[in-house]
Each structure stands twice: as structure tokens, then as C-alpha cells.
Coordinates of C-alpha atoms (C1' of nucleotides) in Angstrom, one line a residue:
Chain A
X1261 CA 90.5 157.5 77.0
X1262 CA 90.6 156.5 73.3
X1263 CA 90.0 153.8 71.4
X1264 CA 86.9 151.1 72.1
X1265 CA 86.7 151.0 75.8
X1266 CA 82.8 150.7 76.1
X1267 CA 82.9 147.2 77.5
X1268 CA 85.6 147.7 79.9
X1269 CA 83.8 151.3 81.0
X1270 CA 80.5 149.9 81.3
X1271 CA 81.4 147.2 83.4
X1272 CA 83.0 149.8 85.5
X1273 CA 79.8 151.6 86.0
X1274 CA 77.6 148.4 86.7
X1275 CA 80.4 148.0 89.4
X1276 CA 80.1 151.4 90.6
X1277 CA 76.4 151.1 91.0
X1278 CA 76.6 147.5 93.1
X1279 CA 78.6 149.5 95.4
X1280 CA 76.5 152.2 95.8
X1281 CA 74.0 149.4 96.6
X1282 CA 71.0 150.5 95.5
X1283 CA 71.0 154.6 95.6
X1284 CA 69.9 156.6 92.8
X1285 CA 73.5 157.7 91.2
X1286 CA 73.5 160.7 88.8
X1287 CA 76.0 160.1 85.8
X1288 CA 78.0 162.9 87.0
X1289 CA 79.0 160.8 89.9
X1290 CA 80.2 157.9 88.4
X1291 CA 82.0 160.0 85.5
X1292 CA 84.2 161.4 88.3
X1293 CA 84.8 157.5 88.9
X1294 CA 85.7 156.9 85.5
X1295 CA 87.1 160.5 84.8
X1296 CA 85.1 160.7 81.7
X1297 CA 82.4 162.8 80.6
X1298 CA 78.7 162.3 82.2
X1299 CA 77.3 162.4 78.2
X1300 CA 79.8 159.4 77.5
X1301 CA 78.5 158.0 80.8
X1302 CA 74.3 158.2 80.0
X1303 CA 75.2 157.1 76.0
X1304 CA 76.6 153.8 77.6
X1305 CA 74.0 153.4 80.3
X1306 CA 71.1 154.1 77.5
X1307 CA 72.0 150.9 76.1
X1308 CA 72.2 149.3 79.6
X1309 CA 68.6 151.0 80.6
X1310 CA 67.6 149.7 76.8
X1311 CA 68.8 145.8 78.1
X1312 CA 66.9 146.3 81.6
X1313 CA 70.0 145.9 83.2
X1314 CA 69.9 149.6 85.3
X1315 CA 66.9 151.6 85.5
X1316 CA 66.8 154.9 85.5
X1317 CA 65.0 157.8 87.2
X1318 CA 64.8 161.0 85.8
X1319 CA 64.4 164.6 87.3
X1320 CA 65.8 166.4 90.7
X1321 CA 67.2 163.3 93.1
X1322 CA 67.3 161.3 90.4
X1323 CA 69.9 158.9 88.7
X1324 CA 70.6 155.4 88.1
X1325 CA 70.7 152.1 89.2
X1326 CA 71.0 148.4 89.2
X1327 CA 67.3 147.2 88.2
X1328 CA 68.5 143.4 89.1
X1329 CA 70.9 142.2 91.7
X1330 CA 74.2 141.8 91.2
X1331 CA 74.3 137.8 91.0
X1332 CA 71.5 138.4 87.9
X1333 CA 74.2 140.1 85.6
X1334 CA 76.7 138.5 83.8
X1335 CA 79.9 140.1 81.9
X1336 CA 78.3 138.5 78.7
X1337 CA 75.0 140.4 79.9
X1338 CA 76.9 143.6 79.5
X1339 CA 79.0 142.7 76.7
X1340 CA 75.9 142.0 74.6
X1341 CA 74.5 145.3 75.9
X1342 CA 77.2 147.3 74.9
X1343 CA 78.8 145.9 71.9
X1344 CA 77.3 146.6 68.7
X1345 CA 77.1 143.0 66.4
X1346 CA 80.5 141.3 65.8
X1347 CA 81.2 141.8 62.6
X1348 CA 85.0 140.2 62.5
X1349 CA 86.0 142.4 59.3
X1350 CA 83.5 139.9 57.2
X1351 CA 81.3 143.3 56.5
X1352 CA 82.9 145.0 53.8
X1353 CA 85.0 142.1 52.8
X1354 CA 84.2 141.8 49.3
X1355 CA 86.4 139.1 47.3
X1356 CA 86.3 138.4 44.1
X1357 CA 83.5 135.7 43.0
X1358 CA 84.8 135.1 40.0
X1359 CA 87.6 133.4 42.1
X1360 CA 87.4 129.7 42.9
X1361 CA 88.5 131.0 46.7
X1362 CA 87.2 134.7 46.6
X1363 CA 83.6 132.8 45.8
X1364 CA 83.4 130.8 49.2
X1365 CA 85.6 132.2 51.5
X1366 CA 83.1 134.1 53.6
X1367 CA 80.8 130.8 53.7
X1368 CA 83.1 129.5 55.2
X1369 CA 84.6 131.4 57.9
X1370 CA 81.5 132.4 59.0
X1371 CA 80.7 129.8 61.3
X1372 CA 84.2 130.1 62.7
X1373 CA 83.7 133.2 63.4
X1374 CA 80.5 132.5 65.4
X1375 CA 82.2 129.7 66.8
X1376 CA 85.2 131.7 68.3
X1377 CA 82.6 134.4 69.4
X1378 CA 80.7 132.0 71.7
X1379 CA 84.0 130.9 73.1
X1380 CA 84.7 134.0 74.2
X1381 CA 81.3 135.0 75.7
X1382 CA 81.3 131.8 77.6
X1383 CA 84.3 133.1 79.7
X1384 CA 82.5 136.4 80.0
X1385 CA 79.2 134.3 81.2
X1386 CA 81.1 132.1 83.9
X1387 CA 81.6 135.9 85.8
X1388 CA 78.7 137.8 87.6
X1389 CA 79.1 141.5 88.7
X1390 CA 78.6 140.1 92.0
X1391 CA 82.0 138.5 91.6
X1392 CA 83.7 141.9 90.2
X1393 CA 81.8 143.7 93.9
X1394 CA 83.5 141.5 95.6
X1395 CA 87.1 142.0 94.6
X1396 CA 86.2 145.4 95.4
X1397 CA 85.8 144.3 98.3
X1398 CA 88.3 141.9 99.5
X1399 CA 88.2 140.1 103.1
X1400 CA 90.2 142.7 105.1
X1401 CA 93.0 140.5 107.2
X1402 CA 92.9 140.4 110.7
X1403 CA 89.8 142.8 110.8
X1404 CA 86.0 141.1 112.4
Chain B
X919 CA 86.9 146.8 52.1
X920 CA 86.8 149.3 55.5
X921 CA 87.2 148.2 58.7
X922 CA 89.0 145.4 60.7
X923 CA 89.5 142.9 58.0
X924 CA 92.7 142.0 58.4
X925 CA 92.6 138.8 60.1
X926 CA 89.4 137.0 57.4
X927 CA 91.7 138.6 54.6
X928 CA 95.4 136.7 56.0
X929 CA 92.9 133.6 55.9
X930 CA 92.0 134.3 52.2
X931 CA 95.6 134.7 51.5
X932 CA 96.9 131.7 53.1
X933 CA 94.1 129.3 51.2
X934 CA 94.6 130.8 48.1
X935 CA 98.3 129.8 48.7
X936 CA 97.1 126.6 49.9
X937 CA 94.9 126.0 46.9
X938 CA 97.8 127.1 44.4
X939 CA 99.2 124.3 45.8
X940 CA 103.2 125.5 46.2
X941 CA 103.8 127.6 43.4
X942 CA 105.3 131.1 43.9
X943 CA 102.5 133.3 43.8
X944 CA 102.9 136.7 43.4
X945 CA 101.2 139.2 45.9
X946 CA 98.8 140.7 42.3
X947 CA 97.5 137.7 41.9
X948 CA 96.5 137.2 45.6
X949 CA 95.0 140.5 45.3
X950 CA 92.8 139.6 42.4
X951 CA 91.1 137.5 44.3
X952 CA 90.9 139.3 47.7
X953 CA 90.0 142.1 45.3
X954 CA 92.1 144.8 46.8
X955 CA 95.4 146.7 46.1
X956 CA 98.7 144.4 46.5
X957 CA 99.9 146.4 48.4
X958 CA 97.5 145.6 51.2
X959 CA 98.6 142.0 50.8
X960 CA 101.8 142.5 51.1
X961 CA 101.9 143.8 53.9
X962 CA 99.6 141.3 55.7
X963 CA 101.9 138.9 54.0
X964 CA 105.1 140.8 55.4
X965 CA 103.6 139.4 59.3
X966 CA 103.0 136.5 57.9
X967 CA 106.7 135.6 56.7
X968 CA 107.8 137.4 59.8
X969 CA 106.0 134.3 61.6
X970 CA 107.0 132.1 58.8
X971 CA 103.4 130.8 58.2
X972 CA 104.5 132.1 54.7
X973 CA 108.0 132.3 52.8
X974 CA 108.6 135.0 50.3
X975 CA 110.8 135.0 47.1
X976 CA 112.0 138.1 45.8
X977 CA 112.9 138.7 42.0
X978 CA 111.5 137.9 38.5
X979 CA 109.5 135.1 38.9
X980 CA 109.3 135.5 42.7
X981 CA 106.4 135.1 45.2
X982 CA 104.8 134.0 48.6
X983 CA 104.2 130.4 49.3
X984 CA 103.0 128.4 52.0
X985 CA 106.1 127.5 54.7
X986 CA 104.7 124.3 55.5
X987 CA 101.6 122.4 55.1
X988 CA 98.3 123.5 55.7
X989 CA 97.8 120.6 58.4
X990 CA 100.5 122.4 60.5
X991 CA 98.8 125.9 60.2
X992 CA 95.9 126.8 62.9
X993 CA 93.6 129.8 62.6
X994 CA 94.8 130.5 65.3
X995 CA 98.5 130.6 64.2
X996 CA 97.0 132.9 61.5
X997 CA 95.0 135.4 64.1
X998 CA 97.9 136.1 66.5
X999 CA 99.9 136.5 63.6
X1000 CA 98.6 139.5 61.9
X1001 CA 95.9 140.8 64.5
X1002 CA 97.6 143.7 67.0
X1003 CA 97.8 142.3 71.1
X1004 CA 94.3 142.7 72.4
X1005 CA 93.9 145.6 74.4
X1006 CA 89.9 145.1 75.0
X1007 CA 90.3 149.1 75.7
X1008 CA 92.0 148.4 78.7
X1009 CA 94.9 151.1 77.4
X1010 CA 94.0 154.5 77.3
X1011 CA 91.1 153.7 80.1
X1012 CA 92.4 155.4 83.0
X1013 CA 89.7 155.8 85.7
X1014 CA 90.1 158.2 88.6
X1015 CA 92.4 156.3 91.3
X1016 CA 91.0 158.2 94.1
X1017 CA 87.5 156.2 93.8
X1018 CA 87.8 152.8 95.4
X1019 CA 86.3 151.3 92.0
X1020 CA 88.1 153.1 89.8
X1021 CA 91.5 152.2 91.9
X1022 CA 90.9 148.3 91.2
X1023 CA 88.7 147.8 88.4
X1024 CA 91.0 147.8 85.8
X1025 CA 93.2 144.9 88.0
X1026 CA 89.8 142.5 88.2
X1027 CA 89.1 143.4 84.6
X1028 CA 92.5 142.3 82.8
X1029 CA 92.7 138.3 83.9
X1030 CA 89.1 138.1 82.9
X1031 CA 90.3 139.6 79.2
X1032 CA 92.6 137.3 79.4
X1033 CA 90.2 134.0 79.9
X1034 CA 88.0 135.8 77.6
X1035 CA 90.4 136.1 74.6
X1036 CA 92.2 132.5 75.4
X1037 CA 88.2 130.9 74.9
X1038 CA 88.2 132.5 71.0
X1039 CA 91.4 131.2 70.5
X1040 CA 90.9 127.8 71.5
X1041 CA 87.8 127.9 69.0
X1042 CA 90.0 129.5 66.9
X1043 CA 93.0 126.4 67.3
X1044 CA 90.7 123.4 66.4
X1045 CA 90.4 124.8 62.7
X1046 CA 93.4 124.6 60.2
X1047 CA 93.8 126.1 57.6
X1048 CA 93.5 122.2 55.6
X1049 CA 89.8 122.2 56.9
X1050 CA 89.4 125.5 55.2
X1051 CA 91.3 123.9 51.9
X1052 CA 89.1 121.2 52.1
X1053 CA 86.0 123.1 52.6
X1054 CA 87.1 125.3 49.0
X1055 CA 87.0 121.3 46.9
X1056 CA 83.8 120.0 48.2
X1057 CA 83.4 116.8 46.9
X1058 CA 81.6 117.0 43.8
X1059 CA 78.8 114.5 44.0
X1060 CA 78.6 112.4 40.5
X1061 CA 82.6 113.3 39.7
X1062 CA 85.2 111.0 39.3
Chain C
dC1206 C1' 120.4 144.2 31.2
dT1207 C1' 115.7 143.8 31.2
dT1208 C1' 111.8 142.6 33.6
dA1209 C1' 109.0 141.2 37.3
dA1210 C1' 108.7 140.7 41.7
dT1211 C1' 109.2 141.9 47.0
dG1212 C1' 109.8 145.5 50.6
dT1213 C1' 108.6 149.9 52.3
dA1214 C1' 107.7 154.7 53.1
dA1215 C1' 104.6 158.4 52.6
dC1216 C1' 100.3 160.2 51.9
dT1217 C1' 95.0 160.3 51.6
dG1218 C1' 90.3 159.2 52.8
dA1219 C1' 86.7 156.9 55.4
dC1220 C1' 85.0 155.5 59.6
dG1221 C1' 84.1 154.9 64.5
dA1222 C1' 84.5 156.3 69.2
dA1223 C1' 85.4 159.7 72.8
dG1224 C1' 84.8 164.0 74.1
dT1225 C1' 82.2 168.4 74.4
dT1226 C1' 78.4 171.9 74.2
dA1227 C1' 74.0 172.9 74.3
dC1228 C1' 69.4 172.2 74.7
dT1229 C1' 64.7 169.9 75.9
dT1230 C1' 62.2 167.2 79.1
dT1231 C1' 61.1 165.4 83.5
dT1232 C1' 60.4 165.5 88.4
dG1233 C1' 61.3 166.2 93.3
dC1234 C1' 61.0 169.7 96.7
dC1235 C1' 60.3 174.2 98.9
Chain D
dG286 C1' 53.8 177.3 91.1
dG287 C1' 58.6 177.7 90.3
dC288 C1' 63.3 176.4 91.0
dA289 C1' 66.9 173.1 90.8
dA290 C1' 68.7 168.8 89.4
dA291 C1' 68.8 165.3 86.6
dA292 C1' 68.1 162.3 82.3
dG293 C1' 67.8 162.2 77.2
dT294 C1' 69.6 163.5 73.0
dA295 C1' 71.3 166.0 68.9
dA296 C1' 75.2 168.2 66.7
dC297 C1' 79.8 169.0 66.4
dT298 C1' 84.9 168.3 67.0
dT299 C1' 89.0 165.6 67.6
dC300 C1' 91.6 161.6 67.2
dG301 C1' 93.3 157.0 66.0
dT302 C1' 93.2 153.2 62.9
dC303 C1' 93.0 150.9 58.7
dA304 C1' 92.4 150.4 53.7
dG305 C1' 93.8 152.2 49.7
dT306 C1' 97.2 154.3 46.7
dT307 C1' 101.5 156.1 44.6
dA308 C1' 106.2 155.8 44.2
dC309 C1' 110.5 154.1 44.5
dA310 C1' 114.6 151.0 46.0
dT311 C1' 116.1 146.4 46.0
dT312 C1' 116.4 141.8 44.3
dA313 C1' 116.9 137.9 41.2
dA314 C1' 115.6 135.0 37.0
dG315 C1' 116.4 134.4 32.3

DNA sequence: CTTAATGTAACTGACGAAGTTACTTTTGCC
DNA sequence: GGCAAAAGTAACTTCGTCAGTTACATTAAG
């Protein structure tokens, strides 16, 4: 598992703690779920502890979970949690000032930038991890 | 300049090209004003002819120029052109099947990726690259 | 035929994230 | 009290990606 999967991951531990519904799950647990390793796991789920989104309970019989329900958290919740501050490659983008364009270039995509990043948290805010539990879920056919 | 850059940098290009107004510029001068190695901006450029947003001409006196006019460009024309497909870490994250959330996460994850990414884009579609051009000539107040 | 340009390949270095090891601290439980 | 299990965290190792660079082949104007 390479490359920047921290959203993705992190909403599959919120996920895995939902459907442990409440029990105290040690990172070992759900790093078996994401076949990771359980440091990865509690790095992740510092930031999530950090956001008040899980709680967590140390010592023998410990472990974490969800410190809201499940209806309370957004993707976008987790997204901000996880994701360090967009920086769309404007950080160590350095034109030339001494160029007509190169002097207000970053003025003026900076606002787009913000722009396009609230247009994509605003998908991420229209879904709850109560909807991702319940495609775990799904309505079994034919079964009461 | 480190890090993911590439897409603010193709933007530069483009409305230095658009501000150069048609002429055959050559990728050194581009870089001037980026303030980079041409090199770099060739090879942004090279995706950008490839999607013909930009037409190259090779030999003495050669260039890049805009392939039609800056009304008809979209920053988000510009973004899929020279940014990779969005993986959101979905490759390379390959959670542990035998777990009932690790089976189906990644399947309720990719269409919300999808919605996610198609929101920045549509912030990204309303600006073209003339509102960036026009943003570069403010009207200068007391100027004929 | 010279010169200036694109087009590219090959390499280097920096950076960030995942993965790993190892250790300290905390706390329930016998 | 002492053991066992867990979080918390620091330090280190890969690994992949991208910017930057050098070098060279190709192309075309004048």
C-alpha cells in the first residue's frame, strides 16, 4: 500500500469501528482489516482522536472507538482530519516577479484553487459514515 | 519549485501564451518567467499539444502557441490535461478481503471519488483561461 | 550550412508517505 | 503488587514521484 491512501484508509477504519458498534477495538484489529501495520493504523487514528472523531482508551482491554455516532461524521469530517492543508503545488511555486505574469499568477489562482477545493468537499459532506455502514450492510433479499 | 506543481505551472504557461498574444514563443522564455529549467516546460507543454490546448513549431524561429483562443480553453481543459487520473489512493490500497469491511469498502469508496473529483472540476470548468488573461491587464484606473 | 528551436532519454536529488522496530506509558485484571 | 495488553511516539528504512539537469537527435528558417 503506497502512495497517499490516508483518506481512503481512514475512512476504512471509521467504517470498521461503526461496525464494531461501539466496542473498544485495538489497532491491531483493524490493521488485520486493512492488512497494514497497527503503527500506520494509531498515526491515522491520532489525528482522528486529535478531531474528536474516535476516542480512545488506553491500557489492557483497551482500544478505540467512534466518540459520535455514525450519522455525526461526514467524509469531509474525515477528509479535513486526515489531510494535511491543500496546498495545490502553489507552495514552492516561485515565478519570476519581474514578469508581468510570473508577478500575479499566484494572486490569482488562489481563489480557484479554494474554489475547486470546496467543490469537492461538498461531495464529501453530502456522505455520512452512517451511509458507508450501511452499504456494508445491504438489505439481504428474501431474508426477515 | 518541489512538489505537485504541475497543474498551477501549465496555467502559467498557457497565460503567458495568452498574453504573448500569438507569437511563437519559445519554451526559454516561458521558463523565464515560471523561473524554472525549459526543460520542465516542455514537457508540460509536450501534454499540452498532445491535447492540442497548445501547438508547437519546431525549428529556428520555432515555438508554442495557443491552439485556439483563450475563451475556448477551461481550467479544467488545462487540469485533466497535464494532471495524472486521480487515484485518491484507491490503487495500491488493498485491504484484507476476508474482513466483511475490507471486502467492500473500496467498492462504496470509488463512486464517491468519483462525485468528489467531478465537484472540483465543475469549479474548475467555469474559469477560462480569458478570465485569467483578463485578470493579468486590470484596468488601470486613470489610463487611456 | 548555420543557428535556434523542439523532442526526449537518462540521471540526480529532494520530499513525502508507508512500513517497521523498539521503547515508554497507561491501565485493567488476577 | 505485578503481569499483560494496549496506546503513544520516536527513529529509521524503503519506495515512488516529481523537479531539475545534462546531453543529444531532429527539425526548419534564413
Amino acid at each position: 500500500m503506497t502512495g497517499n491512501s490516508r483518506f481512503a484508509v481512514s475512512v476504512h477504519i471509521l467504517a470498521y469501528l461503526a461496525y464494531r458498534q461501539g466496542a473498544a477495538v485495538p489497532s491491531a484489529e483493524i490493521a488485520a482489516s486493512v492488512d497494514t501495520n497497527p503503527v500506520v493504523i494509531r498515526r491515522l487514528l491520532a489525528a482522528l482522536v486529535k478531531t474528536r472523531l474516535v476516542s480512545a482508551q488506553k491500557g489492557a482491554s483497551g482500544g478505540f472507538s467512534l466518540a459520535t455516532t455514525a450519522e455525526n461524521i461526514s467524509l469531509r469530517d474525515i477528509y479535513r482530519a486526515v489531510e494535511p492543508e491543500p496546498s495545490h503545488g502553489l507552495s514552492h511555486f516561485s515565478p519570476n516577479t519581474k514578469c508581468p505574469v510570473g508577478a500575479k499568477i499566484q494572486s490569482i489562482l488562489h481563489p480557484i484553487f479554494v474554489k475547486a477545493q470546496a467543490g469537492m468537499e461538498a461531495e464529501l459532506a453530502r456522505v455520512s459514515l452512517a451511509e458507508v455502514h450501511r452499504q456494508l450492510r445491504p438489505v439481504c433479499p428474501g431474508k426477515k
